[in-house]
Amino acid sequence: MSTIELLGRQIEVDSDGNLKNLNDWNEDIASEIASLEGIEQLTDRHWLVINFMRKEFIEKGDGPTVRRLTKESGIDTKELYALFPKGPAKKAARIGGIPKPKGCI
Amino acid sequence: MKKLVILGAGTAGTTMVNKFHRVMDPMDWEITIVDHNETHFYQPGFLFIPFGVYNEEDVIKPKRDFFPKGVNVVMEIIEKIVPAENKVYLKDGTELVYDYLIIATGSDIAPEETEGLKDKLWQKCIFDFYTIEGAMKLAEFFKTWEGGKLVINITEMPIKCPVAPLEFAFLADWFFTKKGIRDKVDIHFVTPLSSAFTKEKCAEVMSDYLIEKNIKTTVDFSTGRVDNDNQKIISWDDMEVPFDCLVTVPTNKGNDCIARSGMGDELNFVPTDKYTLRSKAHENIFVIGDATDLPSSKAGSVVHFQSEVLFENLMSVIEGREMKARFDGHANCFIESGFGKALLIDFNYETEPLKGQYPVPLIGPFSLLQETRMNHFGKLMFKWTYWNLLLKGRDIPVSNEMSMKGKIQE
């Protein structure tokens, strides 16, 4: 079992380094993970994406791909990459406390 | 008279029509297969065309050679499926009624999805090798190319045959070495993945090969557009990679008829139960191969393994039994590594490719996750197996479910 220390707590993570339990997550934890990922400040636009990711995961059992994010969240691809450099779906999933979407294989 | 309609006569559709024709009583069943192209392409062979190993004749045969007698063959574009009516509408206005439907409409490249990809440099110094036209044009280009920056770029996942771009890089290393100009060709592998391959264990092995063969790798690169004037690919987050020759694996999408039917996801892949292969939305529709949205590889070997499961489950549904067969995500692929050698990987939804021997434990003759000459012969022999066994829906002496026998677990 791997854990990561966030805000003074040991929290269980999966093999990708994403939180294992949905319930371990809260907004402060999200901000802490974001800063580890190099995102200093989570803006409203970030939260829009993160909340969309969590909603999709809870409803469908998997997070969306970048393509689905673009189509459904109303944020275009260019901005998604500006908000979450390198991999929007992967990064937003990690910050949102859900597993890496299977679509980003 | 009951009606089974199969849409698509590629690897999956052809395999299924043969399997069902063998067991269905022609007095009770009418089987129809629909496609719009008379030519069957041996797609794994496209990889070898740019390097002059295969030519066009090696990879094409008439589709009709593989259909059993007594099956209705309809050559027409599929306009749309209307599941509420149990009907398929064709472009010429024909309506096909079905009791059961198998969707095997595959996937194709969609270079138009990326800004600047299918522009003035298309097929001048930007090529794909996932179509016969692209592979042939690239072969012509390589004949006289004197070297420069060769960039192999996967635009976005998922793609058909995820190992093919890596194989292309390895074969390019071999091809230009043989030509005596390897020192003039700078090979650069650019992928949206965070490592060389989708599966972690295999990715480690692959990245060692890339280093050993002096192939530069850039990961986490999601292609946003192609700058034709400055010959660069540019990622969504503004990384730039210059090229003299770009070998692109464009976005892959399911058939447009899926979009017209409103049955697909954002890439026109049909939501499918990953174990039973039944459509998530309709009980009398099954989906197979590249047309599905499954998290398994899009490849011929996968179709073969799926075909057994789909056959069992559709027969169960027809006969009013519970569906028992489960697809485990099994895939196996030969990976050409150049210089007459290849690797073989065998994996499923849960298990990463491991080392060992295949298909017979300790004996092989194929070695898993290791580079051997035997694996290379296996890859070449597969062409025979494909035309003579696989398409005809015959058994191949490898197990349908992935086996842990002969595999070394660390």
Tab-separated table of N, CA and C in Angstrom, chain A:
chain	number	residue	atom	x	y	z
A	1	MET	N	0.840	-1.204	0.000
A	1	MET	CA	0.000	0.000	0.000
A	1	MET	C	0.877	1.256	0.000
A	2	SER	N	0.645	2.152	-0.953
A	2	SER	CA	1.422	3.393	-0.969
A	2	SER	C	0.584	4.516	-0.361
A	3	THR	N	1.277	5.391	0.301
A	3	THR	CA	0.568	6.561	0.831
A	3	THR	C	1.340	7.821	0.475
A	4	ILE	N	0.670	8.925	0.582
A	4	ILE	CA	1.312	10.200	0.342
A	4	ILE	C	0.909	11.121	1.502
A	5	GLU	N	1.863	11.961	1.919
A	5	GLU	CA	1.507	12.869	3.012
A	5	GLU	C	0.980	14.174	2.434
A	6	LEU	N	-0.261	14.479	2.789
A	6	LEU	CA	-0.878	15.723	2.329
A	6	LEU	C	-1.476	16.428	3.541
A	7	LEU	N	-1.119	17.666	3.735
A	7	LEU	CA	-1.606	18.468	4.864
A	7	LEU	C	-1.469	17.712	6.192
A	8	GLY	N	-0.323	17.053	6.330
A	8	GLY	CA	-0.045	16.369	7.580
A	8	GLY	C	-0.740	15.033	7.774
A	9	ARG	N	-1.473	14.576	6.740
A	9	ARG	CA	-2.148	13.275	6.850
A	9	ARG	C	-1.530	12.282	5.880
A	10	GLN	N	-1.483	10.989	6.262
A	10	GLN	CA	-1.051	9.942	5.331
A	10	GLN	C	-2.283	9.488	4.557
A	11	ILE	N	-2.243	9.654	3.227
A	11	ILE	CA	-3.423	9.294	2.433
A	11	ILE	C	-3.049	8.226	1.411
A	12	GLU	N	-3.923	7.214	1.305
A	12	GLU	CA	-3.644	6.071	0.438
A	12	GLU	C	-3.752	6.468	-1.048
A	13	VAL	N	-2.784	6.005	-1.866
A	13	VAL	CA	-2.836	6.285	-3.302
A	13	VAL	C	-2.726	4.988	-4.115
A	14	ASP	N	-3.185	5.029	-5.367
A	14	ASP	CA	-3.087	3.848	-6.239
A	14	ASP	C	-1.743	3.825	-6.971
A	15	SER	N	-1.593	2.866	-7.898
A	15	SER	CA	-0.282	2.699	-8.551
A	15	SER	C	0.081	3.886	-9.454
A	16	ASP	N	-0.915	4.680	-9.845
A	16	ASP	CA	-0.604	5.882	-10.630
A	16	ASP	C	-0.291	7.080	-9.740
A	17	GLY	N	-0.477	6.906	-8.434
A	17	GLY	CA	-0.240	8.021	-7.511
A	17	GLY	C	-1.486	8.873	-7.281
A	18	ASN	N	-2.641	8.378	-7.781
A	18	ASN	CA	-3.900	9.110	-7.552
A	18	ASN	C	-4.555	8.601	-6.273
A	19	LEU	N	-5.351	9.441	-5.618
A	19	LEU	CA	-6.006	9.041	-4.375
A	19	LEU	C	-6.835	7.783	-4.590
A	20	LYS	N	-6.772	6.903	-3.584
A	20	LYS	CA	-7.478	5.640	-3.715
A	20	LYS	C	-8.946	5.787	-3.317
A	21	ASN	N	-9.212	6.593	-2.306
A	21	ASN	CA	-10.583	6.719	-1.799
A	21	ASN	C	-11.140	8.113	-2.077
A	22	LEU	N	-12.294	8.092	-2.728
A	22	LEU	CA	-12.971	9.327	-3.078
A	22	LEU	C	-13.198	10.217	-1.847
A	23	ASN	N	-13.439	9.563	-0.709
A	23	ASN	CA	-13.785	10.306	0.508
A	23	ASN	C	-12.595	10.982	1.183
A	24	ASP	N	-11.373	10.601	0.790
A	24	ASP	CA	-10.196	11.263	1.368
A	24	ASP	C	-10.023	12.665	0.802
A	25	TRP	N	-10.791	12.974	-0.225
A	25	TRP	CA	-10.596	14.210	-0.968
A	25	TRP	C	-11.412	15.372	-0.390
A	26	ASN	N	-10.822	16.541	-0.373
A	26	ASN	CA	-11.595	17.760	-0.148
A	26	ASN	C	-10.877	18.897	-0.871
A	27	GLU	N	-11.411	20.081	-0.826
A	27	GLU	CA	-10.855	21.169	-1.633
A	27	GLU	C	-9.448	21.564	-1.202
A	28	ASP	N	-9.160	21.458	0.091
A	28	ASP	CA	-7.809	21.789	0.563
A	28	ASP	C	-6.789	20.769	0.063
A	29	ILE	N	-7.201	19.492	0.101
A	29	ILE	CA	-6.331	18.425	-0.426
A	29	ILE	C	-6.063	18.702	-1.908
A	30	ALA	N	-7.121	19.082	-2.637
A	30	ALA	CA	-6.985	19.377	-4.069
A	30	ALA	C	-5.953	20.476	-4.297
A	31	SER	N	-6.029	21.535	-3.530
A	31	SER	CA	-5.072	22.637	-3.696
A	31	SER	C	-3.653	22.170	-3.406
A	32	GLU	N	-3.520	21.295	-2.409
A	32	GLU	CA	-2.199	20.773	-2.041
A	32	GLU	C	-1.630	19.911	-3.192
A	33	ILE	N	-2.463	19.024	-3.740
A	33	ILE	CA	-1.996	18.192	-4.868
A	33	ILE	C	-1.640	19.103	-6.051
A	34	ALA	N	-2.475	20.102	-6.295
A	34	ALA	CA	-2.227	21.025	-7.420
A	34	ALA	C	-0.855	21.679	-7.275
A	35	SER	N	-0.514	22.102	-6.085
A	35	SER	CA	0.783	22.778	-5.936
A	35	SER	C	1.931	21.796	-6.156
A	36	LEU	N	1.734	20.515	-5.778
A	36	LEU	CA	2.755	19.494	-6.073
A	36	LEU	C	2.892	19.287	-7.584
A	37	GLU	N	1.794	19.523	-8.304
A	37	GLU	CA	1.794	19.378	-9.773
A	37	GLU	C	2.245	20.657	-10.466
A	38	GLY	N	2.611	21.641	-9.684
A	38	GLY	CA	3.120	22.878	-10.272
A	38	GLY	C	2.043	23.914	-10.585
A	39	ILE	N	0.829	23.695	-10.057
A	39	ILE	CA	-0.231	24.689	-10.271
A	39	ILE	C	-0.432	25.424	-8.942
A	40	GLU	N	-0.005	26.678	-8.912
A	40	GLU	CA	0.028	27.408	-7.642
A	40	GLU	C	-1.364	27.772	-7.126
A	41	GLN	N	-2.211	28.210	-8.039
A	41	GLN	CA	-3.510	28.727	-7.616
A	41	GLN	C	-4.613	28.083	-8.438
A	42	LEU	N	-5.568	27.465	-7.799
A	42	LEU	CA	-6.702	26.909	-8.541
A	42	LEU	C	-7.769	27.990	-8.740
A	43	THR	N	-7.998	28.320	-10.006
A	43	THR	CA	-8.980	29.370	-10.322
A	43	THR	C	-10.359	28.753	-10.541
A	44	ASP	N	-11.359	29.597	-10.763
A	44	ASP	CA	-12.711	29.103	-11.062
A	44	ASP	C	-12.717	28.186	-12.283
A	45	ARG	N	-11.874	28.527	-13.265
A	45	ARG	CA	-11.805	27.699	-14.482
A	45	ARG	C	-11.263	26.313	-14.151
A	46	HIS	N	-10.217	26.260	-13.285
A	46	HIS	CA	-9.705	24.957	-12.844
A	46	HIS	C	-10.817	24.153	-12.169
A	47	TRP	N	-11.540	24.818	-11.277
A	47	TRP	CA	-12.587	24.124	-10.511
A	47	TRP	C	-13.696	23.600	-11.407
A	48	LEU	N	-14.005	24.350	-12.462
A	48	LEU	CA	-15.012	23.895	-13.401
A	48	LEU	C	-14.628	22.530	-13.971
A	49	VAL	N	-13.355	22.425	-14.346
A	49	VAL	CA	-12.857	21.170	-14.925
A	49	VAL	C	-12.825	20.064	-13.870
A	50	ILE	N	-12.270	20.397	-12.697
A	50	ILE	CA	-12.132	19.394	-11.631
A	50	ILE	C	-13.504	18.844	-11.222
A	51	ASN	N	-14.456	19.734	-11.050
A	51	ASN	CA	-15.784	19.286	-10.639
A	51	ASN	C	-16.470	18.459	-11.725
A	52	PHE	N	-16.240	18.838	-12.985
A	52	PHE	CA	-16.791	18.058	-14.088
A	52	PHE	C	-16.210	16.643	-14.085
A	53	MET	N	-14.890	16.570	-13.872
A	53	MET	CA	-14.213	15.268	-13.826
A	53	MET	C	-14.819	14.381	-12.728
A	54	ARG	N	-14.982	14.964	-11.549
A	54	ARG	CA	-15.500	14.190	-10.414
A	54	ARG	C	-16.934	13.722	-10.689
A	55	LYS	N	-17.728	14.604	-11.269
A	55	LYS	CA	-19.124	14.275	-11.564
A	55	LYS	C	-19.189	13.105	-12.555
A	56	GLU	N	-18.374	13.194	-13.627
A	56	GLU	CA	-18.340	12.127	-14.636
A	56	GLU	C	-17.918	10.799	-14.007
A	57	PHE	N	-16.898	10.893	-13.141
A	57	PHE	CA	-16.386	9.660	-12.522
A	57	PHE	C	-17.449	9.018	-11.644
A	58	ILE	N	-18.117	9.833	-10.860
A	58	ILE	CA	-19.131	9.299	-9.945
A	58	ILE	C	-20.302	8.711	-10.738
A	59	GLU	N	-20.670	9.369	-11.840
A	59	GLU	CA	-21.791	8.876	-12.639
A	59	GLU	C	-21.452	7.664	-13.501
A	60	LYS	N	-20.227	7.685	-14.073
A	60	LYS	CA	-19.928	6.677	-15.095
A	60	LYS	C	-18.842	5.682	-14.704
A	61	GLY	N	-18.173	5.928	-13.590
A	61	GLY	CA	-17.129	5.009	-13.165
A	61	GLY	C	-15.801	5.238	-13.858
A	62	ASP	N	-15.726	6.275	-14.678
A	62	ASP	CA	-14.460	6.615	-15.334
A	62	ASP	C	-14.444	8.113	-15.629
A	63	GLY	N	-13.265	8.716	-15.529
A	63	GLY	CA	-13.135	10.130	-15.857
A	63	GLY	C	-13.133	10.325	-17.366
A	64	PRO	N	-13.465	11.514	-17.851
A	64	PRO	CA	-13.526	11.755	-19.291
A	64	PRO	C	-12.136	11.947	-19.923
A	65	THR	N	-12.053	11.757	-21.226
A	65	THR	CA	-10.838	12.061	-21.969
A	65	THR	C	-10.818	13.565	-22.258
A	66	VAL	N	-9.700	14.057	-22.769
A	66	VAL	CA	-9.594	15.477	-23.112
A	66	VAL	C	-10.663	15.856	-24.137
A	67	ARG	N	-10.880	14.951	-25.089
A	67	ARG	CA	-11.865	15.205	-26.134
A	67	ARG	C	-13.273	15.386	-25.558
A	68	ARG	N	-13.593	14.544	-24.593
A	68	ARG	CA	-14.913	14.629	-23.980
A	68	ARG	C	-15.015	15.889	-23.108
A	69	LEU	N	-13.890	16.183	-22.428
A	69	LEU	CA	-13.840	17.407	-21.614
A	69	LEU	C	-14.142	18.627	-22.469
A	70	THR	N	-13.476	18.703	-23.618
A	70	THR	CA	-13.651	19.837	-24.522
A	70	THR	C	-15.106	19.952	-24.955
A	71	LYS	N	-15.687	18.795	-25.289
A	71	LYS	CA	-17.045	18.784	-25.812
A	71	LYS	C	-18.078	19.141	-24.734
A	72	GLU	N	-17.850	18.617	-23.535
A	72	GLU	CA	-18.894	18.721	-22.509
A	72	GLU	C	-18.697	19.853	-21.500
A	73	SER	N	-17.430	20.242	-21.236
A	73	SER	CA	-17.217	21.203	-20.151
A	73	SER	C	-17.309	22.646	-20.634
A	74	GLY	N	-17.251	22.830	-21.964
A	74	GLY	CA	-17.331	24.181	-22.507
A	74	GLY	C	-16.000	24.924	-22.487
A	75	ILE	N	-14.925	24.216	-22.131
A	75	ILE	CA	-13.596	24.846	-22.151
A	75	ILE	C	-12.826	24.250	-23.322
A	76	ASP	N	-12.263	25.096	-24.190
A	76	ASP	CA	-11.617	24.518	-25.372
A	76	ASP	C	-10.250	23.894	-25.036
A	77	THR	N	-9.762	23.099	-25.986
A	77	THR	CA	-8.556	22.307	-25.743
A	77	THR	C	-7.374	23.181	-25.358
A	78	LYS	N	-7.238	24.292	-26.069
A	78	LYS	CA	-6.111	25.196	-25.832
A	78	LYS	C	-6.106	25.665	-24.366
A	79	GLU	N	-7.275	26.078	-23.895
A	79	GLU	CA	-7.351	26.560	-22.508
A	79	GLU	C	-7.128	25.424	-21.509
A	80	LEU	N	-7.652	24.238	-21.826
A	80	LEU	CA	-7.447	23.091	-20.939
A	80	LEU	C	-5.962	22.836	-20.701
A	81	TYR	N	-5.190	22.917	-21.789
A	81	TYR	CA	-3.739	22.689	-21.668
A	81	TYR	C	-3.051	23.859	-20.961
A	82	ALA	N	-3.629	25.043	-21.080
A	82	ALA	CA	-3.053	26.181	-20.363
A	82	ALA	C	-3.314	26.037	-18.853
A	83	LEU	N	-4.500	25.520	-18.525
A	83	LEU	CA	-4.852	25.325	-17.110
A	83	LEU	C	-4.070	24.164	-16.489
A	84	PHE	N	-3.994	23.066	-17.248
A	84	PHE	CA	-3.337	21.853	-16.755
A	84	PHE	C	-2.283	21.409	-17.763
A	85	PRO	N	-1.102	22.013	-17.740
A	85	PRO	CA	-0.097	21.707	-18.759
A	85	PRO	C	0.233	20.215	-18.834
A	86	LYS	N	0.611	19.782	-20.015
A	86	LYS	CA	1.004	18.392	-20.334
A	86	LYS	C	-0.161	17.436	-20.502
A	87	GLY	N	-1.024	17.332	-19.501
A	87	GLY	CA	-2.121	16.383	-19.659
A	87	GLY	C	-3.318	16.786	-18.829
A	88	PRO	N	-4.258	17.508	-19.421
A	88	PRO	CA	-5.405	18.014	-18.655
A	88	PRO	C	-6.212	16.908	-17.964
A	89	ALA	N	-6.534	15.837	-18.700
A	89	ALA	CA	-7.383	14.805	-18.109
A	89	ALA	C	-6.652	14.130	-16.947
A	90	LYS	N	-5.380	13.823	-17.212
A	90	LYS	CA	-4.570	13.120	-16.211
A	90	LYS	C	-4.386	13.992	-14.964
A	91	LYS	N	-4.018	15.245	-15.181
A	91	LYS	CA	-3.745	16.143	-14.052
A	91	LYS	C	-5.000	16.504	-13.281
A	92	ALA	N	-6.068	16.828	-14.018
A	92	ALA	CA	-7.311	17.200	-13.337
A	92	ALA	C	-7.868	16.015	-12.552
A	93	ALA	N	-7.649	14.799	-13.062
A	93	ALA	CA	-8.091	13.607	-12.342
A	93	ALA	C	-7.326	13.488	-11.025
A	94	ARG	N	-6.022	13.684	-11.091
A	94	ARG	CA	-5.204	13.554	-9.882
A	94	ARG	C	-5.613	14.608	-8.842
A	95	ILE	N	-5.781	15.835	-9.308
A	95	ILE	CA	-6.161	16.914	-8.390
A	95	ILE	C	-7.578	16.694	-7.856
A	96	GLY	N	-8.424	16.119	-8.718
A	96	GLY	CA	-9.811	15.865	-8.325
A	96	GLY	C	-9.985	14.623	-7.465
A	97	GLY	N	-8.871	13.915	-7.203
A	97	GLY	CA	-8.954	12.754	-6.319
A	97	GLY	C	-9.644	11.541	-6.918
A	98	ILE	N	-9.619	11.428	-8.251
A	98	ILE	CA	-10.197	10.240	-8.909
A	98	ILE	C	-9.090	9.517	-9.688
A	99	PRO	N	-9.308	8.239	-10.058
A	99	PRO	CA	-8.266	7.512	-10.791
A	99	PRO	C	-8.001	8.131	-12.166
A	100	LYS	N	-6.823	7.826	-12.709
A	100	LYS	CA	-6.481	8.277	-14.065
A	100	LYS	C	-7.521	7.723	-15.046
A	101	PRO	N	-8.128	8.582	-15.882
A	101	PRO	CA	-9.147	8.064	-16.810
A	101	PRO	C	-8.573	6.970	-17.710
A	102	LYS	N	-9.377	5.947	-17.956
A	102	LYS	CA	-8.896	4.819	-18.767
A	102	LYS	C	-8.637	5.236	-20.202
A	103	GLY	N	-9.318	6.274	-20.632
A	103	GLY	CA	-9.109	6.774	-21.993
A	103	GLY	C	-7.710	7.307	-22.220
A	104	CYS	N	-7.015	7.715	-21.148
A	104	CYS	CA	-5.649	8.227	-21.357
A	104	CYS	C	-4.634	7.117	-21.268
A	105	ILE	N	-4.936	5.955	-21.846
A	105	ILE	CA	-3.978	4.855	-21.820
A	105	ILE	C	-2.747	5.218	-22.613
